[in-house]
CSV table of C-alpha atoms in Angstrom, one decimal:
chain,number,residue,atom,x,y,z
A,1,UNK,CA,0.0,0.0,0.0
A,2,UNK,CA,1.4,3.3,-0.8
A,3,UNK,CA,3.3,5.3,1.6
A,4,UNK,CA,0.2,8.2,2.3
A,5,UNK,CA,-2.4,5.2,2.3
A,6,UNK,CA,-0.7,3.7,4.7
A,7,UNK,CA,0.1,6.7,6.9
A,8,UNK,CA,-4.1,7.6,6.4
A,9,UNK,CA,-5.2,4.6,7.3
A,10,UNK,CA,-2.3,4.3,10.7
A,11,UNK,CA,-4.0,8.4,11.9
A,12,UNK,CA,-7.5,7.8,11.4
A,13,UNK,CA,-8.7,4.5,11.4
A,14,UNK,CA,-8.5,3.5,15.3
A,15,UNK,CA,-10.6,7.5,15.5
A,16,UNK,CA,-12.7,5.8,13.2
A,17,UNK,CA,-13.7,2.5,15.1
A,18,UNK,CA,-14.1,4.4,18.1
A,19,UNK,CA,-16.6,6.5,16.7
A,20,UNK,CA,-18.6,4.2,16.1
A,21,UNK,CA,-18.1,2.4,18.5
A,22,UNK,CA,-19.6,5.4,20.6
A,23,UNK,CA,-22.8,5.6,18.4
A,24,UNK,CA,-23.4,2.2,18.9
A,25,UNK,CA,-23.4,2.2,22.4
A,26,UNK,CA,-26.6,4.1,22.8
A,27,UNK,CA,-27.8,3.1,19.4
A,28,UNK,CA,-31.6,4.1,20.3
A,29,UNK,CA,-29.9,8.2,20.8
A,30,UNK,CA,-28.3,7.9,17.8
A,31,UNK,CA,-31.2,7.1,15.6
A,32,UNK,CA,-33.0,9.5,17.3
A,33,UNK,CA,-30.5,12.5,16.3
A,34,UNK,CA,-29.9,10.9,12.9
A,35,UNK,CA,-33.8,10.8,12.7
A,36,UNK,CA,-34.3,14.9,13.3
A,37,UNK,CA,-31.0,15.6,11.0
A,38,UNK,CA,-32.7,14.0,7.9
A,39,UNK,CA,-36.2,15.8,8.9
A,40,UNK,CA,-34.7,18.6,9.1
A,41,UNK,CA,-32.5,18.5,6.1
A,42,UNK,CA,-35.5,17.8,3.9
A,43,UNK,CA,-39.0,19.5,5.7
A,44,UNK,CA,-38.7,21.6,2.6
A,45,UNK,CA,-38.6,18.7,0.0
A,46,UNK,CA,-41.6,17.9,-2.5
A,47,UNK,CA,-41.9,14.5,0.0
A,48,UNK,CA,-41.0,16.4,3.1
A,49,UNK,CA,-43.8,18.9,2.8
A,50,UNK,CA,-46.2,16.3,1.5
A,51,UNK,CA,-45.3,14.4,4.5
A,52,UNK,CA,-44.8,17.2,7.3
A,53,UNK,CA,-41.8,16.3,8.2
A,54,UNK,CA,-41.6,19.5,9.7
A,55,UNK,CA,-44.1,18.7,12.8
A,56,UNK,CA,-42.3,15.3,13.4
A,57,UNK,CA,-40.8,15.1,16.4
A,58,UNK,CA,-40.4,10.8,17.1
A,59,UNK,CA,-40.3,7.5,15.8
A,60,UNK,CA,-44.0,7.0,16.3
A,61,UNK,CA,-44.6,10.3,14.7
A,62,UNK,CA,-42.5,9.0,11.6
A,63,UNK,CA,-44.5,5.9,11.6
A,64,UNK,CA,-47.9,7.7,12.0
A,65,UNK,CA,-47.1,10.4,9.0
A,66,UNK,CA,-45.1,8.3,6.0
A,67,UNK,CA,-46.1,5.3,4.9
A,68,UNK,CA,-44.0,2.3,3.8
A,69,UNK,CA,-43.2,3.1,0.3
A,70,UNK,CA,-41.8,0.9,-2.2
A,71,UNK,CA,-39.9,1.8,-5.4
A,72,UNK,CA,-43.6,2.7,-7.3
A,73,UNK,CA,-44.1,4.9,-4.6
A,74,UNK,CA,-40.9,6.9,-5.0
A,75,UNK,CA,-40.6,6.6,-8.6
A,76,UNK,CA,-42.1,9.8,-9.7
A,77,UNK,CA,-40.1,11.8,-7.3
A,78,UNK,CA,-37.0,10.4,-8.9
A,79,UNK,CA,-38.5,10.4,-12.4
A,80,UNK,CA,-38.8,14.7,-11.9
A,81,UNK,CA,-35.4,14.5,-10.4
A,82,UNK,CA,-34.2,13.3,-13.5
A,83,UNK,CA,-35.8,15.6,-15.7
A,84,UNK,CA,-34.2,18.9,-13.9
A,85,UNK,CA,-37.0,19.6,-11.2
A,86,UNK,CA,-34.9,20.2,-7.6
A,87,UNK,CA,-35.6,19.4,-4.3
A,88,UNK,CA,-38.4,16.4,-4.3
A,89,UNK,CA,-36.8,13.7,-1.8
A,90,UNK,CA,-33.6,15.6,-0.9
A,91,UNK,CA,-32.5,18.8,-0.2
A,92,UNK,CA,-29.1,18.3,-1.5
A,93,UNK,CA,-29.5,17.7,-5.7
A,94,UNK,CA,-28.1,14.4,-6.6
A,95,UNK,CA,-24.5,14.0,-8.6
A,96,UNK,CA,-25.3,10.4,-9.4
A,97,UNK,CA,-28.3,8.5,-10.6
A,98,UNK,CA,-27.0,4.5,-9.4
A,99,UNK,CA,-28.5,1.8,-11.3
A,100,UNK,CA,-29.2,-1.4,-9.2
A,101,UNK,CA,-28.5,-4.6,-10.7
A,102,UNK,CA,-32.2,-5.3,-11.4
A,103,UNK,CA,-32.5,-8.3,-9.0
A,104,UNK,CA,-36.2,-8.3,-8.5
A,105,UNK,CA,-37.2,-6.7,-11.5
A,106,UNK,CA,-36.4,-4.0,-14.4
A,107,UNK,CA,-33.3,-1.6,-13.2
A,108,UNK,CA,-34.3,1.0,-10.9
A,109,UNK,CA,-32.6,4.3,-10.5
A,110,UNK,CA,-31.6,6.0,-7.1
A,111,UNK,CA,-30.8,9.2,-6.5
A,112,UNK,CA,-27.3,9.7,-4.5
A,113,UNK,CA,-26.3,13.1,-3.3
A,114,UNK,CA,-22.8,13.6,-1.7
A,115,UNK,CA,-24.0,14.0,1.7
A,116,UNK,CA,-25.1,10.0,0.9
A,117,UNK,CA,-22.0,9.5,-0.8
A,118,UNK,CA,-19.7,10.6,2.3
A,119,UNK,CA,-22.2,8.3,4.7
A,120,UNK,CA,-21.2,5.2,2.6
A,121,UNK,CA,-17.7,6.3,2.5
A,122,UNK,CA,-17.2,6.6,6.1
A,123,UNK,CA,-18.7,3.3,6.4
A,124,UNK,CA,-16.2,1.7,4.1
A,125,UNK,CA,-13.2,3.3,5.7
A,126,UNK,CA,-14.6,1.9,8.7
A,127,UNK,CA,-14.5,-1.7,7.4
A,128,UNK,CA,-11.4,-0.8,6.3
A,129,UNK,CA,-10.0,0.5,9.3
A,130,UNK,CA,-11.2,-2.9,11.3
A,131,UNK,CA,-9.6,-4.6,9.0
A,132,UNK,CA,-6.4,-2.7,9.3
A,133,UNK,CA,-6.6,-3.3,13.3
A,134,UNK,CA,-7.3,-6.9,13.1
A,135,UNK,CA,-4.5,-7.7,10.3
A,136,UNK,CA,-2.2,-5.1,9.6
A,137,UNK,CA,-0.5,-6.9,6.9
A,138,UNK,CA,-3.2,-5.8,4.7
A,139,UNK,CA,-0.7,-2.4,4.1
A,140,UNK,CA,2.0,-4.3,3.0
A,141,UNK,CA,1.1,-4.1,-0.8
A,142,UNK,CA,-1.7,-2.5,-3.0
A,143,UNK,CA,-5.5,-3.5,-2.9
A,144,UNK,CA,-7.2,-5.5,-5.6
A,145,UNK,CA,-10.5,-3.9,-6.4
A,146,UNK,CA,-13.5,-4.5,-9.1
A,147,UNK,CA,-15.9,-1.7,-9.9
A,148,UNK,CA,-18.8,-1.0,-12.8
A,149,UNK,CA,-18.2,2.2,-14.6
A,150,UNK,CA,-19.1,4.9,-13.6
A,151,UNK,CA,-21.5,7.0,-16.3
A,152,UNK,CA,-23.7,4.3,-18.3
A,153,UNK,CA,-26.1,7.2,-19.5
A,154,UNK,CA,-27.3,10.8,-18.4
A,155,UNK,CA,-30.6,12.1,-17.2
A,156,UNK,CA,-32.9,14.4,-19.1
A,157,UNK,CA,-31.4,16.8,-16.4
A,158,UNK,CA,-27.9,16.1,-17.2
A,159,UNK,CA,-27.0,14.2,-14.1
A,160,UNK,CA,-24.8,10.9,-15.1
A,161,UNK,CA,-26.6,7.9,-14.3
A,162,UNK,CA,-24.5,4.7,-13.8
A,163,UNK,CA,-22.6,2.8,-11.2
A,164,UNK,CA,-22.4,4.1,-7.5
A,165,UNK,CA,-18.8,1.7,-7.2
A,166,UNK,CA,-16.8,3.2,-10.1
A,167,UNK,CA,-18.2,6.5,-9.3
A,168,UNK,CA,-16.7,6.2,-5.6
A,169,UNK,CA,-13.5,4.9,-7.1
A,170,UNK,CA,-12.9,7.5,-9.7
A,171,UNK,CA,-13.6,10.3,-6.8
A,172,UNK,CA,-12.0,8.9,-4.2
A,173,UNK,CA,-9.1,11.1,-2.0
A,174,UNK,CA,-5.4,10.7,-3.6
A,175,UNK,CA,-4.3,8.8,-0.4
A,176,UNK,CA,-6.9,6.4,-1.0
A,177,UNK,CA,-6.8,6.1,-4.3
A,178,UNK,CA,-3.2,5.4,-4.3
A,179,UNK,CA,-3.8,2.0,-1.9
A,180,UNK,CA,-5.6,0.4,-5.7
A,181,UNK,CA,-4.3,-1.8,-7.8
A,182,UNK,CA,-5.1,-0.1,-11.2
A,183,UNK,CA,-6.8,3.1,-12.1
A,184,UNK,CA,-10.3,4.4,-13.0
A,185,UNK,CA,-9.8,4.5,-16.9
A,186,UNK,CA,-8.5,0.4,-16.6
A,187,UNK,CA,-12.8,0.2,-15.4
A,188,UNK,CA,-14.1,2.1,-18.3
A,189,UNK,CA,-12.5,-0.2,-20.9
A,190,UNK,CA,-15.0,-1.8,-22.9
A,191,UNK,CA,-14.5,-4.8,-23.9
A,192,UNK,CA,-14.4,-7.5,-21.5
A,193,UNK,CA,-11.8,-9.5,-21.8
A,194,UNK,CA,-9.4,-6.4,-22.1
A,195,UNK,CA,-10.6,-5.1,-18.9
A,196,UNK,CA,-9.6,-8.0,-17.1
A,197,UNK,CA,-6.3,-8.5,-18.7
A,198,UNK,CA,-5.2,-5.0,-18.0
A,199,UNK,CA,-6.0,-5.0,-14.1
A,200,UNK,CA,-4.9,-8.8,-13.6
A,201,UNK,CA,-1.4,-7.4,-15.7
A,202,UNK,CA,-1.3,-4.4,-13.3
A,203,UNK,CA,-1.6,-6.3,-10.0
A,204,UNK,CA,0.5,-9.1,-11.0
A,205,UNK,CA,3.2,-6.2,-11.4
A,206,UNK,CA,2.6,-5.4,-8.0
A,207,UNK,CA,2.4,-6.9,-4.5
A,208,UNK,CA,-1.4,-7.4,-3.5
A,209,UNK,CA,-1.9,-7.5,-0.3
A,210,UNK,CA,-6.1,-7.2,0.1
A,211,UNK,CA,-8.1,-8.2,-2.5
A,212,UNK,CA,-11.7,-6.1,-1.4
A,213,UNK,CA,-15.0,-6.3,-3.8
A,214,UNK,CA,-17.9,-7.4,-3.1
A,215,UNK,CA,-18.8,-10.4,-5.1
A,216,UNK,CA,-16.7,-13.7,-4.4
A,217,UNK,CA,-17.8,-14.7,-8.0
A,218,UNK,CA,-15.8,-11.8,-9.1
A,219,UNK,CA,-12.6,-13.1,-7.3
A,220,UNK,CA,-13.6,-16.6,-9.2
A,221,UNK,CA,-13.4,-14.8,-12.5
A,222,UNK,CA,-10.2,-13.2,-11.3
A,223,UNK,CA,-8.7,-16.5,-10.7
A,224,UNK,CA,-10.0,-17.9,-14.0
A,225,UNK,CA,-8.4,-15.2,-16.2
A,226,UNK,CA,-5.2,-15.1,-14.3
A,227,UNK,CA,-4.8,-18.7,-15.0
A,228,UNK,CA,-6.0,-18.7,-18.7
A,229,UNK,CA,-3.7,-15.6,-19.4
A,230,UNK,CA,-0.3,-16.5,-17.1
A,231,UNK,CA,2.2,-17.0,-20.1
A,232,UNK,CA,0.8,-13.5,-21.5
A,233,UNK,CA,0.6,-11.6,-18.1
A,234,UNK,CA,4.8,-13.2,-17.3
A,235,UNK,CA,5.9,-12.2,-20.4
A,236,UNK,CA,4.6,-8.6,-20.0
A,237,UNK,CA,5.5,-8.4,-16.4
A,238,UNK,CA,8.9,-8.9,-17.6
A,239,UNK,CA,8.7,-7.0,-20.6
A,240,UNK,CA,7.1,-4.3,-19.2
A,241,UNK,CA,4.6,-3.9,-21.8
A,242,UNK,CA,0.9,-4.5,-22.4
A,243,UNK,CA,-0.4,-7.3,-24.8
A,244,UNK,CA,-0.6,-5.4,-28.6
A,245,UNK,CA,-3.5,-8.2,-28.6
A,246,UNK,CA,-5.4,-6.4,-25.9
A,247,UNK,CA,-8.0,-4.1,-27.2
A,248,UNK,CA,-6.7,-0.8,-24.9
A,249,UNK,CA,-6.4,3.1,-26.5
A,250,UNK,CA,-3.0,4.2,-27.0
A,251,UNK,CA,-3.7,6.7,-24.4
A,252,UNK,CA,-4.4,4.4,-21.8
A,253,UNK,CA,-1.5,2.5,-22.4
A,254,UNK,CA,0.9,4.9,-22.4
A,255,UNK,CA,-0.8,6.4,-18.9
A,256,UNK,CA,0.0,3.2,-17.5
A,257,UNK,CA,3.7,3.8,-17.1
A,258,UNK,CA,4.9,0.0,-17.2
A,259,UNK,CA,8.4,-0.9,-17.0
A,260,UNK,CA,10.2,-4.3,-17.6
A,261,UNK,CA,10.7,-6.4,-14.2
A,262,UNK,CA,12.0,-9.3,-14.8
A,263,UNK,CA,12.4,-10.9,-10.8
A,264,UNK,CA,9.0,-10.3,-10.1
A,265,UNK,CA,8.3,-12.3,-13.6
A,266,UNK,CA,10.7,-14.9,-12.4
A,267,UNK,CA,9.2,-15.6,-9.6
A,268,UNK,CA,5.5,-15.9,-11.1
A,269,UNK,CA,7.1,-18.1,-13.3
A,270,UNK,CA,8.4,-20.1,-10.0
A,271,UNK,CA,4.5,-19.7,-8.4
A,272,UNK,CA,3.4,-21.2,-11.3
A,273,UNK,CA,5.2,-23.9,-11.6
A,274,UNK,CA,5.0,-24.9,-8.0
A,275,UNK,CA,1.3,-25.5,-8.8
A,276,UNK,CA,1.3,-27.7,-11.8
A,277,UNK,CA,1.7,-25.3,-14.3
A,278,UNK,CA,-1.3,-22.9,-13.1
A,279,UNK,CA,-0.8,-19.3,-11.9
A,280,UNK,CA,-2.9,-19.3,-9.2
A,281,UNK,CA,-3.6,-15.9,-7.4
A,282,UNK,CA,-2.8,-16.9,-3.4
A,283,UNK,CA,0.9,-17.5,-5.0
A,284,UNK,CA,1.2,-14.6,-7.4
A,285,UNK,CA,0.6,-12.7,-4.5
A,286,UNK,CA,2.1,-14.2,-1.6
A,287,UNK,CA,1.9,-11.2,0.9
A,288,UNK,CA,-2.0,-11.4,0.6
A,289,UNK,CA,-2.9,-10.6,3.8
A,290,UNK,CA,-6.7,-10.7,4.1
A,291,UNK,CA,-10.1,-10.8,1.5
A,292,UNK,CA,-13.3,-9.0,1.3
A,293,UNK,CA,-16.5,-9.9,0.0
A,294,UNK,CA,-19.5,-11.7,1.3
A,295,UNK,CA,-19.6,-14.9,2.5
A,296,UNK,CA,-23.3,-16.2,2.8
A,297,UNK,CA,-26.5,-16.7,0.9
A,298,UNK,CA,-26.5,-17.8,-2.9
A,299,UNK,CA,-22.9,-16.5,-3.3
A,300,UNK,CA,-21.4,-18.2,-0.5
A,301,UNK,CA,-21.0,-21.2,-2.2
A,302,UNK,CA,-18.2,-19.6,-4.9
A,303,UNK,CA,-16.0,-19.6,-1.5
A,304,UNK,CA,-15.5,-24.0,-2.0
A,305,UNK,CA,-12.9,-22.6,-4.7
A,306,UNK,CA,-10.8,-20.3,-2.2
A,307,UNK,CA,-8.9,-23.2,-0.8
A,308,UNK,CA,-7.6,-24.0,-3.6
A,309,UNK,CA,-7.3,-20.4,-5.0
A,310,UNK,CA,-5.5,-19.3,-2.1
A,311,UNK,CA,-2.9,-22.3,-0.4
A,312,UNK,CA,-2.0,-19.5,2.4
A,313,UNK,CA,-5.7,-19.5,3.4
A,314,UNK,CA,-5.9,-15.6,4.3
A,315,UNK,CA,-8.9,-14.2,6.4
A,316,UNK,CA,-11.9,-13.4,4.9
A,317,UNK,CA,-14.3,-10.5,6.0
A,318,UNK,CA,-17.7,-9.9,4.7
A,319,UNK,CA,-18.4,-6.7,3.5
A,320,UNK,CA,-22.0,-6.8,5.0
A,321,UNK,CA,-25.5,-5.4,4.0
A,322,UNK,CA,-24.6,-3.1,0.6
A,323,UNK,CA,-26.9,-2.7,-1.5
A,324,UNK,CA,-27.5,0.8,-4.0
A,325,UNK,CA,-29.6,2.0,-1.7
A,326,UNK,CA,-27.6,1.9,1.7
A,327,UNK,CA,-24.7,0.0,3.7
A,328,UNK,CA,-26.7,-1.2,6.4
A,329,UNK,CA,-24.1,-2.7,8.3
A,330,UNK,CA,-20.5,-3.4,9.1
A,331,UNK,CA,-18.6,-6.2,9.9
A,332,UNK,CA,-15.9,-5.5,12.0
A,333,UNK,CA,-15.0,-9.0,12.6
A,334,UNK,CA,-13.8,-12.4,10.1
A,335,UNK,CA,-16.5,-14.5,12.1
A,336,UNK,CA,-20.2,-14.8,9.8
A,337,UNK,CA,-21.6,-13.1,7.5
A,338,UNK,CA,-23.4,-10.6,9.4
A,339,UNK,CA,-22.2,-6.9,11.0
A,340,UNK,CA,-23.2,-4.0,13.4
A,341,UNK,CA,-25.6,-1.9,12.6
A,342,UNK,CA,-24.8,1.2,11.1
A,343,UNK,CA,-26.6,3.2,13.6
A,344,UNK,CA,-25.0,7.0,12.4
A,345,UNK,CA,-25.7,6.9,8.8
A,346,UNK,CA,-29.1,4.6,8.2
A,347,UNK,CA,-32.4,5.3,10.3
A,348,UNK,CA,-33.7,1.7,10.9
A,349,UNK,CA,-37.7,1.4,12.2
């Protein structure tokens, strides 16, 4: 991890465990203050007024004045959002229209301010930071991260609509940003398979030590491509160069800044070898200290392969509840698949 990642991360991450550590010790308080805030913030919003969110004063008084809505509900709020018209759910205007992934239906679209943008943040540096405490090795090297681009489409209003991970990513603080593995552009490639090759040719010139994104089928597919690409990804570690058969600009090549390195590309060459011909990523990466993503329900099952993916057998933290619409809780421990409560940043009834 880079020198001013590291240093970040050293300052602010025990301040950050102990913050919340502090909300959640009188979690009832803490909704309630969280509670007026977002009342408070929005009274004067096409929903607020519609739902007097000026006169409430409790829980109960929530309850009694807004209803449970579902996405219908909201829709046409959003919809009038996207077509220019200001304040209707928040007071702040959105930068970001996320997409979900359409689990349960057609893709929705959810409006993210960057009030809501810094909640979710804090809550990831948080994970992060508990991370850090409980396996510190995870700042030996660089992070291996995954995100969807970031601007899919624009609204009528001109807001970009797309993916709330890349736009995160692309936004991030330079300390942070320095701790990844590859930068933004690498996302916005394309076509698939050259996306994959340039960030698997990126971190196996580097030293990974925490691979983080959300999806273990994603760290699968990492697997799967390192392995099916090895001789390629050697033979440009070594050469310093990227694949002329990879469909990349020559602008994002040359931003890349690759040099030749031929130990590291010897010993890949040894990691390979040692298993049977097959670069797998626990031995390209040997200082791997821990892994994010989730562990349970459908997905959990993708985590049979990590044995053999990974000989070391690093810790693996879930990332929690994260959906587009919230983070609705941390884990701040390898044990499960569940987490706290994020008491400061989501109001729970």
């Amino acid at each position: 991890m880079s020198f001013a990642g590291n240093l970040l991360l050293r300052a602010t991450g025990p301040r950050a465990v102990k913050r919340f550590d502090n909300l959640s010790r009188a979690p009832a308080q803490s909704q309630q203050r969280l509670l007026r805030e977002i009342l408070g913030t929005n009274a004067d919003t096409e929903f607020g007024r519609r739902h007097g969110f000026a006169a409430i004063a409790t829980f109960r008084d929530y309850q009694e004045r807004v209803p449970i809505c579902g996405y219908d509900d909201l829709e046409p709020y959003i919809t009038a959002e996207m077509l220019g018209q200001p304040n209707q759910l928040t007071r702040h205007p959105p930068v970001l229209f996320t997409t979900t992934s359409g689990t349960t239906g057609a893709s929705k679209y959810i409006p993210m301010t960057s009030e809501g943008k810094k909640a979710k943040s804090r809550l990831m540096w948080l994970w992060l930071s508990a991370l850090y405490r409980d396996h510190p090795g995870i700042v030996g090297g660089r992070m291996l991260s995954v995100v969807s681009p970031e601007i899919e489409s624009y609204s009528a209003g001109g807001i970009p609509c797309g993916s709330e991970s890349g736009h995160a990513y692309r936004t991030m603080p330079g300390p942070v940003k320095s701790m990844y593995t590859a930068p933004y552009p690498v996302f916005a490639i394309e076509d698939y398979e050259a996306k994959y090759y340039t960030l698997l040719r990126l971190a196996a010139g580097q030293d990974i030590s925490c691979i983080a994104t959300v999806n273990p089928s994603t760290i699968v597919l990492l697997a799967d491509r390192l392995a099916h690409h090895a001789e390629a990804i050697i033979r440009d570690v070594r050469d310093g160069s990227l694949s002329a058969d990879v469909a990349v600009s020559p602008e994002l090549r040359a931003s890349l800044h690759l040099k030749p390195d031929p130990d590291r590309a010897r010993r890949l060459e040894r990691a390979a070898s040692s298993a049977g011909g097959v670069l797998l990523p626990g031995l390209a990466w040997p200082k791997l200290a821990a892994i994010g993503c989730w562990k349970g329900g459908t997905v959990g099952a993708y985590l049979t392969r990590f044995d053999t993916l990974f000989p070391q057998q690093p810790p693996i933290r879930d990332f929690g509840y994260y959906a587009t619409e919230l983070r609705g809780s941390v884990p701040l421990s390898d044990q499960g698949d569940a987490g706290a409560v994020a008491v400061g940043t989501n109001v729970l009834e």
